[in-house]
Amino acid sequence: MKEHNYNAFTIAQKQFDDVAQNIDLEPAARALLREPGKEIHITIPVKMDNGTTQVFKGFRIHHNDARGPAKGGIRFHPEETVDTVRALSMWMTWKCAVVDIPLGGGKGGVICDPREMSLGEQERLCRGYVRELSKNVGPVIDVAAPDVMTNSQHMLWMLDELETIYGGHYPGAITGKPVGMGGSLGRNEATGYGVVYTVREALKVLGIDIKNTTASLQGFGKVGKYAASLYQQLGGKIVAVSSWDVHDKKAYTFRNLKGICIEALIEISNGYGTIDKQKAVDELDCEILAGDDWIKQDVDILLPCALENQITKENVKQISKQVKIIAEGANGPTTPEADAVIKQRGIFMIPDFLCNAGGVTCSYFEQVQCNMNYYWGLDEVLTKLDIKMTDAFHAVHKLAMKKELYMRDAAYGIAIKRVADAVKLRGWI
Ligand code: GLU
């Protein structure tokens, strides 16, 4: 993955400003929605296993809660910045709005590297994070969830700390919990599966049979693994997977032009998506290429499912003429300059906040189940998820066709209008 100098918040604001201009959004709505509503910056002292205390910096940002409580994940990343969290909180607002769930946008982050921390240190960090934020989170204020390098165990530690502080059970306060502890079946799969539901629909409107398609994937974390797995189950062939190697601290692309068996690749990867190179060569017949090579492959579909700012003005030229669809499983993987090139080339873009909305949609289902204290079976969750994602995809596609818009602009048009209507109805502007 690239070192990058892009500021995600500047990008998020530019995307918003351009669409606000095009849809002639009134000035007060523009001024309100281009900024986060509330920012909390915290310092978290954590007792480390070696007896020292390390102080971590963290953030929780509410972009907008006009349509419902702020909602969004918490990222643990050594390169986390407040501007990235600002951007991601804004994208959460549009994400919840485009799939029409009654939640707003928020995001959290801690500058840390959980790969270098013991489980005990991670637990103390999670509990410390929630202690600092306890007055500003909860089922009707702000609902956190997993994101980059956080998982269901982190969420449960956080919930346990919050419930200890408040002296009761509030399972709807945090989503992405383990199944059996207030979590929903299907939550792990939800983001990746949601990506593929939108890819499936895009292929339908383009008149292409998924069984005749190939794809190249960046990122083999939760999103990438499940997206690749469902895409393969539906008959597609993944020929390249780029993934970060925690030992070598660089990414590699694993390629097998005959198709990589995704279940076998999962078997030889760890929880952070690092793939065993030797086994990939010996057992899965993969060639090992440079990390950035995923983008150059002659495939029909590109699946950027890692981090922001991965498709840039430098590497966008390397996208093969064969590529017909880009499905953004990650948040913000394409910079605006690269996006302009993709738009001009007529590649079908499934924008991030539509494409990867399956995770938060399932989080919403999790909250509903927590509130009822009654839990659905896996098929029920996935069927409901498929309906939500498919409906949202077609609403965006219909607008794109009607007004001859790029899919990203159509998705923004729908989302921004819903949020602007909500702030107006509430009398905020
Ligand atoms: N972190 C996921 C996202 O970026 C899910 C958020 C949630 O479930 O609240 O969409």
Short mmCIF file of C-alpha atoms and ligand atoms in Angstrom, two decimals, residues 60 70-75 88 91-92 95-96 103-104 106-107 143-148 150 175-176 187 191 223 329-331 352-353 356-364 366, ligand 1:
data_model
loop_
_atom_site.label_atom_id
_atom_site.label_comp_id
_atom_site.label_asym_id
_atom_site.label_seq_id
_atom_site.Cartn_x
_atom_site.Cartn_y
_atom_site.Cartn_z
CA ARG A 60 -14.61 10.32 18.17
CA ALA A 70 -24.28 8.99 15.06
CA LYS A 71 -23.08 5.62 13.71
CA GLY A 72 -19.72 4.36 12.61
CA GLY A 73 -16.69 2.28 13.34
CA ILE A 74 -13.56 2.77 15.39
CA ARG A 75 -10.22 2.33 13.64
CA LEU A 88 -14.88 8.96 7.55
CA TRP A 91 -18.91 9.40 4.66
CA MET A 92 -20.85 7.50 7.36
CA LYS A 95 -23.64 5.87 3.80
CA CYS A 96 -26.53 5.56 6.26
CA LEU A 103 -28.82 6.61 11.67
CA GLY A 104 -26.39 9.50 11.31
CA GLY A 106 -19.79 9.22 13.20
CA LYS A 107 -16.35 7.67 13.36
CA VAL A 143 -23.18 3.78 18.28
CA ALA A 144 -19.70 2.45 17.54
CA ALA A 145 -18.71 -0.65 15.55
CA PRO A 146 -15.60 -2.41 14.23
CA ASP A 147 -13.51 -0.94 11.42
CA VAL A 148 -9.88 -1.19 10.31
CA THR A 150 -10.82 -3.61 15.34
CA THR A 175 -22.59 -3.13 17.25
CA GLY A 176 -20.35 -5.75 15.72
CA ARG A 187 -22.22 -9.12 10.68
CA THR A 191 -19.59 -5.59 4.36
CA VAL A 223 -14.06 -6.94 3.78
CA GLY A 329 -15.09 -1.91 -0.65
CA ALA A 330 -12.75 0.43 1.25
CA ASN A 331 -13.69 3.91 2.37
CA ASP A 352 -17.64 3.46 -1.42
CA PHE A 353 -20.49 4.71 0.69
CA ASN A 356 -19.54 -0.96 1.47
CA ALA A 357 -22.77 0.02 3.24
CA GLY A 358 -23.53 -3.64 4.03
CA GLY A 359 -21.59 -3.45 7.30
CA VAL A 360 -23.51 -0.58 8.78
CA THR A 361 -26.78 -1.95 7.42
CA CYS A 362 -26.16 -5.16 9.34
CA SER A 363 -25.14 -3.07 12.36
CA TYR A 364 -28.55 -1.45 12.14
CA GLU A 366 -28.05 -5.82 15.06
N1 GLU B 1 -16.91 0.41 9.88
C1 GLU B 1 -17.95 0.11 8.95
C2 GLU B 1 -18.08 1.19 7.91
O1 GLU B 1 -17.19 1.95 7.63
C3 GLU B 1 -19.25 -0.22 9.66
C4 GLU B 1 -19.76 0.85 10.55
C5 GLU B 1 -20.88 0.39 11.46
O2 GLU B 1 -21.26 -0.77 11.42
O3 GLU B 1 -21.36 1.24 12.19
O4 GLU B 1 -19.08 1.27 7.26
#
